[in-house]
Short mmCIF file of C-alpha atoms in Angstrom, two decimals:
data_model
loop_
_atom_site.label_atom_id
_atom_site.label_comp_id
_atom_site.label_asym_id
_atom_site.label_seq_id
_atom_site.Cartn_x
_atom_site.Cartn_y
_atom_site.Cartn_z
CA UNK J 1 0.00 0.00 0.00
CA UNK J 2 1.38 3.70 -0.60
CA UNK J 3 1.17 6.25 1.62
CA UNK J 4 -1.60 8.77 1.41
CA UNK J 5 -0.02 12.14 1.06
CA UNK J 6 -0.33 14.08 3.85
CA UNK J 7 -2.77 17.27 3.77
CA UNK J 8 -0.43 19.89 2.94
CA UNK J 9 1.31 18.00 0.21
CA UNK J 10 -2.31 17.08 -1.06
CA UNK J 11 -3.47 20.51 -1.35
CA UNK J 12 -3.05 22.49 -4.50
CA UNK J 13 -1.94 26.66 -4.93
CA UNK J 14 -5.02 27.77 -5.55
CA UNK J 15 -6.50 25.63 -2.21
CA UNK J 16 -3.91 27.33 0.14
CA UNK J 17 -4.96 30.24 -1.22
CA UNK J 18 -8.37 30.10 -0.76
CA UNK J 19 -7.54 29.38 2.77
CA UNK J 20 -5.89 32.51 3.53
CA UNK J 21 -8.17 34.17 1.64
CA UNK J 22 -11.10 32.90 4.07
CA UNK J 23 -9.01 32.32 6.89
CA UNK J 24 -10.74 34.35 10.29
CA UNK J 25 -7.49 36.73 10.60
CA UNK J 26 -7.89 37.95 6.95
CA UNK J 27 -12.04 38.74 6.86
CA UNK J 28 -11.01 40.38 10.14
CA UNK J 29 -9.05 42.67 8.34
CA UNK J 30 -10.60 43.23 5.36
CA UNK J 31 -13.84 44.28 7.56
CA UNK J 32 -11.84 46.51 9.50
CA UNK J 33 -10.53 48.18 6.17
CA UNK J 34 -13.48 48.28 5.32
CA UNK J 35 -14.62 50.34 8.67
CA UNK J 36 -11.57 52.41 8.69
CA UNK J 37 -12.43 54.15 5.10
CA UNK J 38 -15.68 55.03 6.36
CA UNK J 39 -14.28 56.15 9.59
CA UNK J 40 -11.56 58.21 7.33
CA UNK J 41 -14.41 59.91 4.99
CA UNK J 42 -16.30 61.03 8.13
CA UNK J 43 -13.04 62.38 9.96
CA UNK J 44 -12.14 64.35 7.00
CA UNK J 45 -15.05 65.66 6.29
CA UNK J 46 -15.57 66.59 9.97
CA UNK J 47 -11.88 68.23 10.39
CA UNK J 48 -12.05 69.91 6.52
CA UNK J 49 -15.10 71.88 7.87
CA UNK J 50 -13.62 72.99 11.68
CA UNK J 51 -10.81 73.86 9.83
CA UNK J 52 -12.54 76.24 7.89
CA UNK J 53 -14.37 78.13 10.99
CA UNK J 54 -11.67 79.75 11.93
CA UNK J 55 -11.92 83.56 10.56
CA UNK J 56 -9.56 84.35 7.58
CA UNK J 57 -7.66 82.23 5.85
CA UNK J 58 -3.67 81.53 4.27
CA UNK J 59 -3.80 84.65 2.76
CA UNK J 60 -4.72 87.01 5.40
CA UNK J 61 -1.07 87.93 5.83
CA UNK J 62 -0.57 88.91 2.05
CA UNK J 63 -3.87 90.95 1.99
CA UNK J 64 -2.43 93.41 4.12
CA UNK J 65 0.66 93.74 2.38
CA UNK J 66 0.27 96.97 0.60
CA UNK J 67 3.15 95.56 -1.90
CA UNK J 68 0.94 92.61 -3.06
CA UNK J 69 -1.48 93.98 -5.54
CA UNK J 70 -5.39 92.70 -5.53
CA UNK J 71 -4.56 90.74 -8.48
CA UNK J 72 -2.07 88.68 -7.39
CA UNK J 73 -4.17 87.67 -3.88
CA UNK J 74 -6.93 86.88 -7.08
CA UNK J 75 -4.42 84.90 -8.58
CA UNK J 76 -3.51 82.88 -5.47
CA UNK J 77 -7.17 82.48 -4.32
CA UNK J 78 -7.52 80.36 -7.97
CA UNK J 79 -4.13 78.72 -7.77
CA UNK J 80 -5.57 77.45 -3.59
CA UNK J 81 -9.18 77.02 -4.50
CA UNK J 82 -10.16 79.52 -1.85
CA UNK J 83 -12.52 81.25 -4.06
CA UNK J 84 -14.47 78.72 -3.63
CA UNK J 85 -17.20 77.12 -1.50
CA UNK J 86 -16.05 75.34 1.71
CA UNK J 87 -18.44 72.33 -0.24
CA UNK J 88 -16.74 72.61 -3.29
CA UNK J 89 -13.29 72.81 -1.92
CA UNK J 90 -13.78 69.67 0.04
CA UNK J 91 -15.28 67.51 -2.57
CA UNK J 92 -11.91 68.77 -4.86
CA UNK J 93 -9.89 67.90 -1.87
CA UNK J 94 -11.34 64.61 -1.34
CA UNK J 95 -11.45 64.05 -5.03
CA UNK J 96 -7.97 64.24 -5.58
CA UNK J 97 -7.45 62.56 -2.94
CA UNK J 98 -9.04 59.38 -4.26
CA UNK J 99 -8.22 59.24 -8.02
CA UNK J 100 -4.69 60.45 -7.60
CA UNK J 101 -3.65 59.98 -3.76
CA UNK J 102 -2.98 64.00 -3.86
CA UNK J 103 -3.58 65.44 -0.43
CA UNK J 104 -3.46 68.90 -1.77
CA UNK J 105 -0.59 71.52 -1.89
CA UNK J 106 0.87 73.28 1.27
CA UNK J 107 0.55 76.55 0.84
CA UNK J 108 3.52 77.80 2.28
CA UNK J 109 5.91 74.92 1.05
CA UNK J 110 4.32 75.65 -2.33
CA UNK J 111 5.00 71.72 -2.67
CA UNK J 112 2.88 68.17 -1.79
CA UNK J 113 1.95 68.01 1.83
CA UNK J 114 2.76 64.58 1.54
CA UNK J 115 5.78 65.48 0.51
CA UNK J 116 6.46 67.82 3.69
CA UNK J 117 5.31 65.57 5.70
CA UNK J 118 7.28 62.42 4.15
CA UNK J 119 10.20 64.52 5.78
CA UNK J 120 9.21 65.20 9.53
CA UNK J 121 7.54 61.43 9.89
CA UNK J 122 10.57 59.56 10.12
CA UNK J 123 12.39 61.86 12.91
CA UNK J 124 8.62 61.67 14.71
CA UNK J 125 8.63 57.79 14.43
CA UNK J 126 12.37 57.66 15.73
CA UNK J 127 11.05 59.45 19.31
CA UNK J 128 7.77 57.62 19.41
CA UNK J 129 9.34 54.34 19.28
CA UNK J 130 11.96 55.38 21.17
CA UNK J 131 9.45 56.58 24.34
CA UNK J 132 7.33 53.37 24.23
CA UNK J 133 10.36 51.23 24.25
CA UNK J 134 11.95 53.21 27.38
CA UNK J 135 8.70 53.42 28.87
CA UNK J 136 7.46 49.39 28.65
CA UNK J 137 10.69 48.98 29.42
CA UNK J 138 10.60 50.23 33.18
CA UNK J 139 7.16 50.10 33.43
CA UNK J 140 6.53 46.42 33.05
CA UNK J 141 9.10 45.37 35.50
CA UNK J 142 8.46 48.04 37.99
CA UNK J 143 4.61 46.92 38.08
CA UNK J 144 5.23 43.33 38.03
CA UNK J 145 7.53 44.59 41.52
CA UNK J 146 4.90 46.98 42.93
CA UNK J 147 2.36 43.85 42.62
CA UNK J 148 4.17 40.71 43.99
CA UNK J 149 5.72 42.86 46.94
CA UNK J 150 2.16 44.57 47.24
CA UNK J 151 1.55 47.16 50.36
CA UNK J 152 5.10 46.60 51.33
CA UNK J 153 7.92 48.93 51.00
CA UNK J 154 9.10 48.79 47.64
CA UNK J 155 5.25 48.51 46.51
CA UNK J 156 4.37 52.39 48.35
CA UNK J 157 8.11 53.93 47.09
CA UNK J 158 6.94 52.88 43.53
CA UNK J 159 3.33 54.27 44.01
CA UNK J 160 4.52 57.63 45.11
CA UNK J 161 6.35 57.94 42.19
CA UNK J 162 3.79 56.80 40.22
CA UNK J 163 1.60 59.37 41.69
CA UNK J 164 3.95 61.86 40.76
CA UNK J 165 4.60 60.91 37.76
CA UNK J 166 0.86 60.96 36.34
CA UNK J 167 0.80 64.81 38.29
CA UNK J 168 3.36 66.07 35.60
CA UNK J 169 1.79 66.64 32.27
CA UNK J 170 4.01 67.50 29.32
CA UNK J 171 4.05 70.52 29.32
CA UNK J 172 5.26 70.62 33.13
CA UNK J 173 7.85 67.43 32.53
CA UNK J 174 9.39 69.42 29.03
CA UNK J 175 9.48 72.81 31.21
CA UNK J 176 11.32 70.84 34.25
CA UNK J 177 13.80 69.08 31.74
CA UNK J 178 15.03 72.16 29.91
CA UNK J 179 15.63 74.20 33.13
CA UNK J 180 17.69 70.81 33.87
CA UNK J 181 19.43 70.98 31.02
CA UNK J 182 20.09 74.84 31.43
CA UNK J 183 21.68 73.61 34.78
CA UNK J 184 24.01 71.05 33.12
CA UNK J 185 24.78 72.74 29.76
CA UNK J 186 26.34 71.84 27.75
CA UNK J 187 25.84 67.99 28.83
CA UNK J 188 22.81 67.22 27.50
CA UNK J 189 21.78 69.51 24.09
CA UNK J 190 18.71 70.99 23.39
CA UNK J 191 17.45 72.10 19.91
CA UNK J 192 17.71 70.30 16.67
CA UNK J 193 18.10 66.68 15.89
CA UNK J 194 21.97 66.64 15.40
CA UNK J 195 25.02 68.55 16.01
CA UNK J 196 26.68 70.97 13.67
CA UNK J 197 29.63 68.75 12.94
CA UNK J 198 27.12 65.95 12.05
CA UNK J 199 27.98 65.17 8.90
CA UNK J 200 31.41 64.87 9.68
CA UNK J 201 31.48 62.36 11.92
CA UNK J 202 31.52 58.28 11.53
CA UNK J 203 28.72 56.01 10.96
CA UNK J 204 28.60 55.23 14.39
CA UNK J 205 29.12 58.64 15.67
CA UNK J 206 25.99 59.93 13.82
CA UNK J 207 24.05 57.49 15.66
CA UNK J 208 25.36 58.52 18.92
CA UNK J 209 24.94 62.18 18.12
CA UNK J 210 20.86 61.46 17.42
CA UNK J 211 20.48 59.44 20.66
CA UNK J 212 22.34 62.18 22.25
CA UNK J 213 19.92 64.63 20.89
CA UNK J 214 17.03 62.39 21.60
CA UNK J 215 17.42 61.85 25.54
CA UNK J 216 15.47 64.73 27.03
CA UNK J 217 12.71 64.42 24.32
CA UNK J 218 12.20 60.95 24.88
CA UNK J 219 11.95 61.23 28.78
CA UNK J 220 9.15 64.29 28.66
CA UNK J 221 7.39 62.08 26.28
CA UNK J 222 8.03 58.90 28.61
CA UNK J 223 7.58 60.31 32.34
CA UNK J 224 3.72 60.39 31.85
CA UNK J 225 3.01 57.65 29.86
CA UNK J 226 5.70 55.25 31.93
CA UNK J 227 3.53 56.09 35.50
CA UNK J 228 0.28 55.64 34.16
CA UNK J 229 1.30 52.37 32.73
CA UNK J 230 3.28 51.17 36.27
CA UNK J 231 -0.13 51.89 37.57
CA UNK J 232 -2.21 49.47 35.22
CA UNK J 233 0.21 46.73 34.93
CA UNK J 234 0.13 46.43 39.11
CA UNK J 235 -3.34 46.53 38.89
CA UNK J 236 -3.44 44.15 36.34
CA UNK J 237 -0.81 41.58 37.93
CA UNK J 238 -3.03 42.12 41.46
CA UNK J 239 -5.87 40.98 39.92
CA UNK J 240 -4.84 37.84 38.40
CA UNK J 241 -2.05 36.47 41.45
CA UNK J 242 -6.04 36.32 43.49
CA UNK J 243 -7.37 33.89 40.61
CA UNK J 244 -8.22 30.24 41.68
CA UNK J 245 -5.64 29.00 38.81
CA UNK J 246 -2.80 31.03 40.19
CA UNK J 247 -3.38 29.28 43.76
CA UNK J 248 -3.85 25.84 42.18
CA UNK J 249 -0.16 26.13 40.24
CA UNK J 250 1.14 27.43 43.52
CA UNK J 251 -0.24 24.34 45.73
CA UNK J 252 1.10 22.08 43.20
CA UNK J 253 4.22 23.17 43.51
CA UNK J 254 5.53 25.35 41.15
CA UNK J 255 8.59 27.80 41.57
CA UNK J 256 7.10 31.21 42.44
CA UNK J 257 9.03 32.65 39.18
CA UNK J 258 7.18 30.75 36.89
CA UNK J 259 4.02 30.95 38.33
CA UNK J 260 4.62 35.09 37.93
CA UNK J 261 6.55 34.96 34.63
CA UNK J 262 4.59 32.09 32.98
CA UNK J 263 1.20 31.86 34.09
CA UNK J 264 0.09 35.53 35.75
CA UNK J 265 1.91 37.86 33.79
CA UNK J 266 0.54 36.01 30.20
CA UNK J 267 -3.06 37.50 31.48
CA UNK J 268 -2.34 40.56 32.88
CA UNK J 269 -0.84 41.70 29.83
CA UNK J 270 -3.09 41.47 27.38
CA UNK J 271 -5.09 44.74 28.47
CA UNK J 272 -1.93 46.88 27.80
CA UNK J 273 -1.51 45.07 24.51
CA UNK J 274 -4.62 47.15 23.33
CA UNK J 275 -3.33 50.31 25.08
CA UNK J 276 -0.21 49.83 22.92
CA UNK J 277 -1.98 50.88 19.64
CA UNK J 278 -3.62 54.04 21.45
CA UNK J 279 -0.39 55.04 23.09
CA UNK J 280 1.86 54.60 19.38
CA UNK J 281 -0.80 56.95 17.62
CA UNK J 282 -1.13 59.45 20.76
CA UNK J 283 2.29 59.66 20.92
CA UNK J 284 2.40 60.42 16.74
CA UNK J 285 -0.40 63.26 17.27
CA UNK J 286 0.46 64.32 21.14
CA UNK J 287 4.27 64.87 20.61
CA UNK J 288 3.92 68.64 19.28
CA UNK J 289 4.71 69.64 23.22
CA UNK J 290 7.70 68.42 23.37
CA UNK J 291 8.79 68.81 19.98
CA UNK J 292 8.49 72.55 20.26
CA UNK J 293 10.29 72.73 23.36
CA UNK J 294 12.99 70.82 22.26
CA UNK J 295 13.53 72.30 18.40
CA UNK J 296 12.66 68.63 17.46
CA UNK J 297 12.24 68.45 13.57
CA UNK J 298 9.11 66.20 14.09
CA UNK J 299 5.39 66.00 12.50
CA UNK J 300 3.87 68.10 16.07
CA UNK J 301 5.78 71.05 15.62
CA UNK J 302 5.32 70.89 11.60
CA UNK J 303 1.21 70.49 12.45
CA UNK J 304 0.98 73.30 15.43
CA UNK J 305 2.97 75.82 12.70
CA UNK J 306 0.65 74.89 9.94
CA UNK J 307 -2.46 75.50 12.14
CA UNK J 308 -1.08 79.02 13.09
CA UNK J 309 -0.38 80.04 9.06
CA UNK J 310 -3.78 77.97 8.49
CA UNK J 311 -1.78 75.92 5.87
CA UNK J 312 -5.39 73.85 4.84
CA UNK J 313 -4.10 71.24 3.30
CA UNK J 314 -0.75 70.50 5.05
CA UNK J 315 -3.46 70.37 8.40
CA UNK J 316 -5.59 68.11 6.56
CA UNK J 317 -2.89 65.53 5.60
CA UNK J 318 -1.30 65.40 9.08
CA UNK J 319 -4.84 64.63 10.41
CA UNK J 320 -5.54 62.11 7.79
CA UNK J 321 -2.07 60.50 8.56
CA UNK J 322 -2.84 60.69 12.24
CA UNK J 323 -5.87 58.99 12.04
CA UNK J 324 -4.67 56.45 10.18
CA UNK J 325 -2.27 55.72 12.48
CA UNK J 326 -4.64 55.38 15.29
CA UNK J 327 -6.41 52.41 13.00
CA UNK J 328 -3.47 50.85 12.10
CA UNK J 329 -2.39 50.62 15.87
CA UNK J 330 -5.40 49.40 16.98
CA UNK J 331 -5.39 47.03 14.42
CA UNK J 332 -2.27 46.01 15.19
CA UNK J 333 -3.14 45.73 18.90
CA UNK J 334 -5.78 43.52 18.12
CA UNK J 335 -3.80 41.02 16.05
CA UNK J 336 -1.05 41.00 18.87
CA UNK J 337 -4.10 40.24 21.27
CA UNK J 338 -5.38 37.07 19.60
CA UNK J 339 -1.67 35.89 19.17
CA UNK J 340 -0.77 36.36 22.33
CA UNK J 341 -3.88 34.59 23.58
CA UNK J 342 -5.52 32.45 21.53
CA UNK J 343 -8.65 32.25 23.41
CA UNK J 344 -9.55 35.71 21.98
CA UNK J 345 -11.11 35.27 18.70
CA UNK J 346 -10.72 37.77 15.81
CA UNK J 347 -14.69 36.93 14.70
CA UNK J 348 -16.25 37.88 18.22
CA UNK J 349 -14.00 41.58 18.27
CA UNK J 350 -16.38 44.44 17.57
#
């Protein structure tokens, strides 16, 4: 007798891929696509129009320039499209949009949002990642501490500074670090992303110079976040070392470090799994703070300068992008979810 082949020699191309095709993860993300271009029509439409409530416009500047001649504010009313209805301009914007992935010209680049912003979304990225790694980093460990050793010492030292942690908002933490760094110039530098002899250093010395720069940023952006997370994961780890199962592995036996490591702190994680998608796209969108304090070359700072010159369409496409950020991380946050725990299935999410 020959041996039947098994199932995935027996299956052809086109099977496997009308498995993946059907498979639970994929209709789970083609439905939230689907959801996040609706979501994405409505938040442009709603943002195109609050943008436009605010009294003037781009051009108010150049109107009162007695050198610029009626004409020529004519001329760039046509060239903008603000001659037009606040209807009609969005249903150009969002046309363009669409057919030709155009988000519109910035009117003070005189080039491609996308363009401008293609340049300030890396350095962004670099301190966003940057702040969640330092602040899981302490976090995690410091709430797994403030749980197992819970109402003793180390557990009320940790709260406190939790507590004051979570009382400094960014604006107070970015405020507190450059009168620091006033106090210890020229240790730690402030302004910019690099130093003026950047480009003539090494390979390796460039990447020093931009973690150099990147210190202070990253802890205004991580003092907040890193209490507030110490905080949940405690919580989180207290609730779970009180479930029956965590008593039954510890009567049978187990060593206390795998009953935390292995079996409790699988659990209590998964709520801050979802967090992590919120906290990458707040951090994207909320970073303008300490951006501007620092001189950071980042997407905040390029966003709060085009919403004081009312630069429409440079406002619109950082809004767009920042939205879709948001989806993607939560999207993201849900897939990590149902790896991390397979009991969570895609199909029953909302």
């Amino acid at each position: 007798m020959t041996a039947e082949p098994t199932s995935n020699q027996s299956r052809s191309p086109l099977q496997t891929l009308q498995m993946v095709l059907t498979s639970e993860t994929t209709l789970y993300v083609l439905k939230r696509i689907l959801q996040a271009l609706l979501t994405l029509l409505l938040a442009s439409a709603f943002s195109f129009f609050i943008i436009q409530l605010a009294p003037g416009d781009f051009l108010d500047a150049q109107r009162q320039n007695p050198q610029i001649s009626p004409e020529t504010i004519q001329q760039f009313e046509e060239q903008f499209g603000l001659n037009k209805s606040i209807g009609e301009q969005y249903l150009r914007w969002l046309y363009q949009v669409v057919t030709k992935l155009n988000f519109g010209e910035s009117f003070a680049y005189q080039r491609p949002a996308v363009e401008v912003l293609a340049e300030r979304i890396p350095n962004t990225l670099l301190l966003s990642i940057a702040s969640i790694l330092v602040t899981w980093a302490i976090a995690i460990p410091l709430g797994i501490i403030g749980a197992i050793n819970h109402n003793k010492v180390a557990d009320r030292v940790l709260r406190v500074l939790s507590y004051i942690g979570q009382g400094f908002p960014a604006l107070i933490t970015g405020l507190l670090l450059l009168f620091f760094a006033q106090l210890t110039a020229p240790l730690f530098p402030v302004g910019g992303r690099t130093s003026i002899n950047h480009d003539d250093l090494t390979w390796l010395g460039k990447i020093l110079d931009i973690g150099w720069h990147m210190i202070l940023p990253t802890l205004a952006l991580s003092i907040t976040s890193f209490a507030g997370l110490q905080r949940l994961m405690r919580g989180q780890m207290l609730d779970v070392l009180r479930q029956d199962y965590i008593r039954t592995a510890r009567a049978k036996g187990l060593p206390e470090n795998r009953v935390i490591y292995t079996h409790a702190l699988r659990n209590a994680i998964n709520p801050l799994i979802t967090l992590l998608g919120f906290e990458f796209a707040s951090l994207l969108s909320g970073a303008f703070i300490t951006e501007y304090f620092f001189g950071w070359p980042g997407l905040g700072r390029l966003t709060l300068q085009a919403v004081q010159s009312q630069d429409l369409y440079l406002i619109m496409a950082s809004l767009m992008m920042g939205a879709t950020m948001l989806i993607i991380g939560n999207l993201l946050a849900d897939l990590a979810l149902s790896f991390v725990d397979p009991r969570i299935k895609l199909s029953k999410m909302n």
